[in-house]
Tab-separated table of C-alpha atoms and ligand atoms in Angstrom:
chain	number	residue	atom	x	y	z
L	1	UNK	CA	10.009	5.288	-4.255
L	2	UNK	CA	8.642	5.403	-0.849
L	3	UNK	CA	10.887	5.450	1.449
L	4	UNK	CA	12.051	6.376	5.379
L	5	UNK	CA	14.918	7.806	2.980
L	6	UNK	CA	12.759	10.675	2.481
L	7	UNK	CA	11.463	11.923	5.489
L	8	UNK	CA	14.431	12.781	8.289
L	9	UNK	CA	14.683	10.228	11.128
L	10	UNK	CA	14.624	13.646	13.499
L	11	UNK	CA	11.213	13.974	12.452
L	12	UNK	CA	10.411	10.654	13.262
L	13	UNK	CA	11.855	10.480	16.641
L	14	UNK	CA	9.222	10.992	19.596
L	15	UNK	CA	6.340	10.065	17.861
L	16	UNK	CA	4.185	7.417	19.266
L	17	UNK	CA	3.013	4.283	17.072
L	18	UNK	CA	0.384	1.837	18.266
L	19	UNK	CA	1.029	-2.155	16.091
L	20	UNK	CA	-1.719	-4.387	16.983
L	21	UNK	CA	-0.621	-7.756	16.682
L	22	UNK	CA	2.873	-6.908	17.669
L	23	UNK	CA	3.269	-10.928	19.675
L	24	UNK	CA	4.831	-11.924	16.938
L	25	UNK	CA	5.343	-12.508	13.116
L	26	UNK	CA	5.563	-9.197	10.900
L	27	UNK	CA	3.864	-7.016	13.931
L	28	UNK	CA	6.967	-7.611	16.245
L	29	UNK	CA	9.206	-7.235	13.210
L	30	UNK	CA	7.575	-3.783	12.718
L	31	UNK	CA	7.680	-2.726	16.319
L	32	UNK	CA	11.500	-3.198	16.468
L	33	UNK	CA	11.760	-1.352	13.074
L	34	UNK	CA	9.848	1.505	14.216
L	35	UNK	CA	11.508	1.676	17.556
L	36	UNK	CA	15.156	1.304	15.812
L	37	UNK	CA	13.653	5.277	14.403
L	38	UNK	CA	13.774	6.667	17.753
L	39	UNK	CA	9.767	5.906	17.480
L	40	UNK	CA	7.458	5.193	20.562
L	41	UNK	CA	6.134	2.048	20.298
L	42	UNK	CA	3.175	0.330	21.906
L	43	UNK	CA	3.294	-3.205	21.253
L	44	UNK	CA	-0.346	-3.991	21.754
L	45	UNK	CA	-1.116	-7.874	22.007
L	46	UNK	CA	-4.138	-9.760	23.207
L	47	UNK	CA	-1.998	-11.478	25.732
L	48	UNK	CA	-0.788	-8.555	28.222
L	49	UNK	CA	2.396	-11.169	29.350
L	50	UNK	CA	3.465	-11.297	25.464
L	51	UNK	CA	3.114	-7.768	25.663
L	52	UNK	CA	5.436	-7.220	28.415
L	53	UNK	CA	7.817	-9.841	27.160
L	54	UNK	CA	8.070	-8.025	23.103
L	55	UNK	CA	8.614	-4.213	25.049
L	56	UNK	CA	11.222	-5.981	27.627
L	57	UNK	CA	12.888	-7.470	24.428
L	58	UNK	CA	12.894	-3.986	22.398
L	59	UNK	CA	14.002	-2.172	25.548
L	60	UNK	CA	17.167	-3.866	25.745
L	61	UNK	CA	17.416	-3.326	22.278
L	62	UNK	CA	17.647	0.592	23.020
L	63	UNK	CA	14.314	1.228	21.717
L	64	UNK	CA	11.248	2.867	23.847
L	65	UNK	CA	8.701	0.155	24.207
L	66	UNK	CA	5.375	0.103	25.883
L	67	UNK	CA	3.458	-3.023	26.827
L	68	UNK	CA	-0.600	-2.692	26.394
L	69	UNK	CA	-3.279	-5.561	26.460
L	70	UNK	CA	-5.380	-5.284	23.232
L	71	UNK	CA	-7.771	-7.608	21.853
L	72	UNK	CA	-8.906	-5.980	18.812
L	73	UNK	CA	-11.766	-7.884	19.154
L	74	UNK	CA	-12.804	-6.328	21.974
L	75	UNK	CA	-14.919	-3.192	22.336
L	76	UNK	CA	-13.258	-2.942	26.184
L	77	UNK	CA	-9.982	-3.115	25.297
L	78	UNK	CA	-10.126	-0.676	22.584
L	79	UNK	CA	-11.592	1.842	24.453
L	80	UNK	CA	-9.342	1.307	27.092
L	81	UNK	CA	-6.267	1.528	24.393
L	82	UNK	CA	-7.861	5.136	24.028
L	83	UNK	CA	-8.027	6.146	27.342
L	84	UNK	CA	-4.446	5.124	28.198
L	85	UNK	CA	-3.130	6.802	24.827
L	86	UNK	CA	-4.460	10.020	25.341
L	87	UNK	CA	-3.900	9.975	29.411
L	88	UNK	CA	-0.197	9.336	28.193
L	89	UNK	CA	0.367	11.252	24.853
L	90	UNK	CA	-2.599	12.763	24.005
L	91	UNK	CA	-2.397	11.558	20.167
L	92	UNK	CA	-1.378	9.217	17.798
L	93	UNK	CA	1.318	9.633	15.178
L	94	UNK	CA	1.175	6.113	13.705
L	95	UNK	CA	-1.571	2.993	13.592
L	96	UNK	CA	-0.710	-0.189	11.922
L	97	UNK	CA	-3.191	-2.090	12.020
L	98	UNK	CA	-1.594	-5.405	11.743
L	99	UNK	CA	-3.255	-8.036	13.623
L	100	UNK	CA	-4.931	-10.494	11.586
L	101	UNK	CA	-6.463	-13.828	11.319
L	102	UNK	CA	-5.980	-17.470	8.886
L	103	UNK	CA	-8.691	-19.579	9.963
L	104	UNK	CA	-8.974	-21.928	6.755
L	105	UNK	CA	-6.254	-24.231	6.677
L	106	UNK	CA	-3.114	-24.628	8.624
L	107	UNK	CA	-1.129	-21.724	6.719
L	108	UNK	CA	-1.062	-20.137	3.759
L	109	UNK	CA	1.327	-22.483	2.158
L	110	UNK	CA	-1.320	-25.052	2.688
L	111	UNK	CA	-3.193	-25.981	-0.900
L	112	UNK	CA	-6.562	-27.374	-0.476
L	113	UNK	CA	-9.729	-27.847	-2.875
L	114	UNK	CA	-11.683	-24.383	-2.840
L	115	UNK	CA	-14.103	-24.480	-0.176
L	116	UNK	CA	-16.651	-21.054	-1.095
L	117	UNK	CA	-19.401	-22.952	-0.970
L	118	UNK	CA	-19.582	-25.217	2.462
L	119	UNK	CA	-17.538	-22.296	4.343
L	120	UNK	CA	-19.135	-22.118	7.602
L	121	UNK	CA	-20.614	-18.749	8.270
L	122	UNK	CA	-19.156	-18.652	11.945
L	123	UNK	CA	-16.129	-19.098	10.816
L	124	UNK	CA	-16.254	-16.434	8.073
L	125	UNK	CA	-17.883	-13.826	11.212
L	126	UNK	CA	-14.860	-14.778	13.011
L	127	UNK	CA	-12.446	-14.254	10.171
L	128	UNK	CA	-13.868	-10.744	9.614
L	129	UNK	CA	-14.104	-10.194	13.043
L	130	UNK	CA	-10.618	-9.721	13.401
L	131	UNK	CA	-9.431	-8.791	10.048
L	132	UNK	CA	-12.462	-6.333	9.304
L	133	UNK	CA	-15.102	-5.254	11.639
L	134	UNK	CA	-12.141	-4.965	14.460
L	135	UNK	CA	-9.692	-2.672	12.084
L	136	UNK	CA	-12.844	-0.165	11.922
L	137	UNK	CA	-13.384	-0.393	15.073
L	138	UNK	CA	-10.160	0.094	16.813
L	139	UNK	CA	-9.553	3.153	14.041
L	140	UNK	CA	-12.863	4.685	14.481
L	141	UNK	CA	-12.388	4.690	18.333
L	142	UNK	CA	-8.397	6.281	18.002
L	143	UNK	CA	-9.268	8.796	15.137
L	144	UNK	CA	-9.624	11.649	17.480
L	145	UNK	CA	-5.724	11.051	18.784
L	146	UNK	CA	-4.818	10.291	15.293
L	147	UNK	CA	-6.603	13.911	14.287
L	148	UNK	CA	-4.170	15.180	16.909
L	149	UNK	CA	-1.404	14.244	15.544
L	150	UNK	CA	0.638	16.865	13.066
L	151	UNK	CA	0.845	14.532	10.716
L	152	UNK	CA	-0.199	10.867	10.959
L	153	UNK	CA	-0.320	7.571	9.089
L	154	UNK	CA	-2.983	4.644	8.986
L	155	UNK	CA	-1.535	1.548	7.857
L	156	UNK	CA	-4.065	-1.496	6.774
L	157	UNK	CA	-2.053	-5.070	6.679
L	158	UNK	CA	-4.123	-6.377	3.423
L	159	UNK	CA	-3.132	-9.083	1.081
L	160	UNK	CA	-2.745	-9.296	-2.929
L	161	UNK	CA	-5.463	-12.282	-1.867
L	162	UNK	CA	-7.908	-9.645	-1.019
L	163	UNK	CA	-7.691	-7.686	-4.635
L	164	UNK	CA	-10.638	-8.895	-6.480
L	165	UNK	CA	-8.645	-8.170	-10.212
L	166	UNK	CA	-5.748	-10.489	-8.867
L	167	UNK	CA	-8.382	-12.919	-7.588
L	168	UNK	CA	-10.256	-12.974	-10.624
L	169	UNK	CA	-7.606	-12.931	-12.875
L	170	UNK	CA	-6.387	-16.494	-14.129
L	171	UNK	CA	-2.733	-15.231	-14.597
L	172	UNK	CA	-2.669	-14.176	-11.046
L	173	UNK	CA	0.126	-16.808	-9.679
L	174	UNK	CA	-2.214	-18.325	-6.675
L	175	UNK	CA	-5.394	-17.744	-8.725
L	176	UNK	CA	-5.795	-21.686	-8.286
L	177	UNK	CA	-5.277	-20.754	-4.383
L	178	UNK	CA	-8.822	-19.851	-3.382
L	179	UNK	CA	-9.363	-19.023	0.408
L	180	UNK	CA	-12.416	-17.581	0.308
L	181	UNK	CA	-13.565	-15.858	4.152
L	182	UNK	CA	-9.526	-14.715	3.970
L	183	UNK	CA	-9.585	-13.017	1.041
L	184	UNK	CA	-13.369	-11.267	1.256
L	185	UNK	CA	-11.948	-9.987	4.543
L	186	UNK	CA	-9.172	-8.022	3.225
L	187	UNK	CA	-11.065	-7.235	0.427
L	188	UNK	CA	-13.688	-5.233	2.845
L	189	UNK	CA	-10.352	-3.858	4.580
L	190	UNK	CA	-9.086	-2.413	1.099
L	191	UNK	CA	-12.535	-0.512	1.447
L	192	UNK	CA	-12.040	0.560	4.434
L	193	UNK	CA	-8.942	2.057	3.174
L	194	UNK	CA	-10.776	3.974	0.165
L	195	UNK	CA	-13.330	5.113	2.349
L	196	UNK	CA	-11.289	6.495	4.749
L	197	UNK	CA	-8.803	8.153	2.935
L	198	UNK	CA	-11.160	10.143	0.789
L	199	UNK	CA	-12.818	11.102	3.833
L	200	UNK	CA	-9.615	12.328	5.449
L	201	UNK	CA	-7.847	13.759	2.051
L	202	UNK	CA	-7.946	17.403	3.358
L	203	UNK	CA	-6.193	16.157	6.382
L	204	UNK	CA	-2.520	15.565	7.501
L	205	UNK	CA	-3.033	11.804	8.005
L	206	UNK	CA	-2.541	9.034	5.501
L	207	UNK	CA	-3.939	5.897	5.269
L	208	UNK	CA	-2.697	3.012	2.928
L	209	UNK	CA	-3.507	-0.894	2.342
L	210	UNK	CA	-0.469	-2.453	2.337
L	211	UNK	CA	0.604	-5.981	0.956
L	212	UNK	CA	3.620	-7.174	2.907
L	213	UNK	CA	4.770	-10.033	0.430
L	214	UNK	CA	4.473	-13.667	1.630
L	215	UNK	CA	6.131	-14.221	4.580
L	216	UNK	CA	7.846	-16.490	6.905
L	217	UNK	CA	5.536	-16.338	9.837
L	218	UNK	CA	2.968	-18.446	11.653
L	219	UNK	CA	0.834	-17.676	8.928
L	220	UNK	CA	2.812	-17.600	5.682
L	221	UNK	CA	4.698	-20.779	6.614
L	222	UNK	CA	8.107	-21.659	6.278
L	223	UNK	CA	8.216	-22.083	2.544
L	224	UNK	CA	7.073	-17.962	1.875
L	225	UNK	CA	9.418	-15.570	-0.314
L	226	UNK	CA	10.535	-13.238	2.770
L	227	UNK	CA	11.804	-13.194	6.154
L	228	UNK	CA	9.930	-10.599	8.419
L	229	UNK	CA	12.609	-8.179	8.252
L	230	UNK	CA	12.083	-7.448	4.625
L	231	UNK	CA	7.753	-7.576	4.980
L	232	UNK	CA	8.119	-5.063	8.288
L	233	UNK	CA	10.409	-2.639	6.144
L	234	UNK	CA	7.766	-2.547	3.709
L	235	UNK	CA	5.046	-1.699	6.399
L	236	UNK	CA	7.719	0.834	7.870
L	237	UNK	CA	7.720	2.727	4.626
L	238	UNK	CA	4.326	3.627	4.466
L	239	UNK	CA	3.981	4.172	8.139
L	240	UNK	CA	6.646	7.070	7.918
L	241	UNK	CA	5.535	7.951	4.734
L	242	UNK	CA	6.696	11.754	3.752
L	243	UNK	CA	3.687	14.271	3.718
L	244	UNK	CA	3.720	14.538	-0.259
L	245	UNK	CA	3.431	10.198	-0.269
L	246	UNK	CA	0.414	8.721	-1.688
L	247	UNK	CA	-2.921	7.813	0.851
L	248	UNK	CA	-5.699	5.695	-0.695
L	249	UNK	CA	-3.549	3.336	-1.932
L	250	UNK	CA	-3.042	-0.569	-2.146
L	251	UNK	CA	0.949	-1.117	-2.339
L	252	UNK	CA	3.326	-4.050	-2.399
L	253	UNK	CA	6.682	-2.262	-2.194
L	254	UNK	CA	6.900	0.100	-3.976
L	255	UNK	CA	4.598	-1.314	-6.452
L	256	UNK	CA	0.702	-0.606	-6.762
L	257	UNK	CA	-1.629	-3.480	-6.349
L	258	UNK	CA	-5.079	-3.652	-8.477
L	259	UNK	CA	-7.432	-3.398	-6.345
W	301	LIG	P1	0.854	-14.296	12.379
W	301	LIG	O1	2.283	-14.657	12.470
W	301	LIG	O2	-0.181	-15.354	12.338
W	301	LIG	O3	0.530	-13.273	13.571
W	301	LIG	C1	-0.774	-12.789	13.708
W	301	LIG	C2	-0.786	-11.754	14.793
W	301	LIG	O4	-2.128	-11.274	14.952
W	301	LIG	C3	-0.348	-12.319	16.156
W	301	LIG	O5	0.403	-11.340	16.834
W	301	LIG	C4	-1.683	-12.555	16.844
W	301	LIG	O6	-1.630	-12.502	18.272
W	301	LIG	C5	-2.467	-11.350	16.319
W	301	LIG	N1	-3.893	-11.486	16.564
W	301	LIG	C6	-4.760	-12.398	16.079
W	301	LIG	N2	-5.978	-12.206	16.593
W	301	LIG	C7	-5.891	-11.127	17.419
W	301	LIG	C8	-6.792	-10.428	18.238
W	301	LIG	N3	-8.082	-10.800	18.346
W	301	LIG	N4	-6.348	-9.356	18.945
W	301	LIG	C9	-5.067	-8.974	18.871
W	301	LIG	N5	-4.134	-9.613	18.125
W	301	LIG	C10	-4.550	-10.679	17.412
W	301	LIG	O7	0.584	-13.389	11.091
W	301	LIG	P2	1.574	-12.483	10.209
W	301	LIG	O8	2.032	-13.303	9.073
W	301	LIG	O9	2.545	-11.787	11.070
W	301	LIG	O10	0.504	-11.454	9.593
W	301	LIG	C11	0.358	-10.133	10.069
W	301	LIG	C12	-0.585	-9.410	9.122
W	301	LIG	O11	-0.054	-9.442	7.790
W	301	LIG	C13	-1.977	-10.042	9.054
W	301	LIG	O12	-2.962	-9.025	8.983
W	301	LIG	C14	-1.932	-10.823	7.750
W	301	LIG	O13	-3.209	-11.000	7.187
W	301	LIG	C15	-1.046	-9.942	6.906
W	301	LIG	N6	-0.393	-10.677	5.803
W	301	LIG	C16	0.483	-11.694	6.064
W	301	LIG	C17	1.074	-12.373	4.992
W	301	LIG	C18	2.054	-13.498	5.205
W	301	LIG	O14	2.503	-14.096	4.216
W	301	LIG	N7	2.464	-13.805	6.421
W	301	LIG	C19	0.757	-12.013	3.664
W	301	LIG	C20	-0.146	-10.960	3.440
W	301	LIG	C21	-0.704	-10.300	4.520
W	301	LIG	P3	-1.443	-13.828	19.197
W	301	LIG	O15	0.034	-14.067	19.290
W	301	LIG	O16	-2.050	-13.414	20.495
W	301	LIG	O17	-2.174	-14.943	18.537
């Protein structure tokens, strides 16, 4: 069991987390979580007024919020996310990289006929874009706060859509569901993940692919399994993971996921 449980909110409290994405949906959820800790949080959206309005909102909540423009899609922006993080902190403690992208239908709830083969390939660079080459980027640029940190955690929103067993396995519940630019691009982020984490497995920082569940957002649709409360918890887990918790992993829960 991973679990907050396990490592002493006094640790916790002070550090500074940066959730890209945090507008809305499971990245706001995960901001107020992480603030609720006694956690510094950045909540980094594209829109700088959405920013402003998520911190305001967590502020009166009693957490410490800090507003900061980021499109992860920009090189600008995420070098000026560096500059400002180590002007004010110096380091990172935690980077969930959450913002993310469902170009190919309305939502996820929406069934449609699989696509693979007329999938325009501007739409599948824009997909990965944002749900790939963006997550590398934004990490590569902040690694040298993140090395800073005493002890620091990477986590990668993924999907059980992006695990090529589940996706190739008949018995895998949306098997049927094929969303093809989606999926590829969290299956490249589940690399990511490997790649990473074996590169940094002498180090004090941790880095995880993590599978929220499907959830009641803009992007799960009303009809998913959970409310954001229950997929943030999950991401809050493994981004205050205890230093003997697993890195290199693909999780749902508590749960592995084939990769
Ligand atoms: P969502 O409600 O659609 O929210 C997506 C978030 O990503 C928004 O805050 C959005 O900002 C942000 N975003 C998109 N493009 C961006 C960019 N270029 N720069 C900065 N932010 C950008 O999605 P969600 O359901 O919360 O999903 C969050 C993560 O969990 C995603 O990575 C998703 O793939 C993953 N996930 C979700 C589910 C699910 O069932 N919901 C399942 C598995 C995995 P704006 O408000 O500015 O658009």
């Amino acid at each position: 069991m991973y679990s907050t449980l396990d490592t002493t909110v006094s640790s916790l409290r002070g550090q500074v987390a940066l959730v890209t994405g945090a507008s809305r949906g499971i990245g706001l959820e995960t901001a107020r979580q992480l603030g609720r800790l006694g956690i510094s949080v950045i909540t980094a959206a594209r829109d700088l007024a959405k920013a402003e309005l998520i911190a305001n909102e967590l502020r009166s909540e009693g957490s410490s919020a800090i507003p900061l423009k980021l499109d992860v899609t920009r090189k600008d922006d995420r070098e000026a996310t560096y500059a400002y993080l180590a002007e004010r902190y110096g380091r990172l403690d935690i980077l969930i990289n959450n913002a993310g992208v469902w170009l190919e239908t309305d939502n996820a709830a929406q069934r449609v006929p699989n696509q693979t083969s007329s999938l325009s390939l501007g739409l599948l660079h824009q997909i990965f874009e944002v749900n790939f080459f963006s997550v590398v980027g934004l990490t590569q640029t902040l690694l040298p706060l993140i090395h800073k940190a005493s002890s620091a955690r990477i986590v990668n929103l993924s999907s059980t859509m992006g695990s090529l067993a589940l996706q190739a396995d008949p018995s895998y519940p949306y098997y049927s569901h094929k969303i093809f630019g989606y999926s590829a691009s969290k299956t490249a982020l589940n690399s990511f993940t490997i790649h990473l984490a074996q590169e940094l497995r002498e180090t004090r920082i941790k880095v995880n692919s993590v599978h929220p569940g499907w959830v009641r957002t803009d992007m799960g649709g009303a009809d998913a399994d959970l409310d954001v409360a229950e997929a943030a918890q999950i991401v809050v887990n493994f981004a205050t993971l205890p230093d003997d918790g697993p890195t290199g992993g693909f999780y749902f829960g508590n749960q592995k996921v084939p990769w």
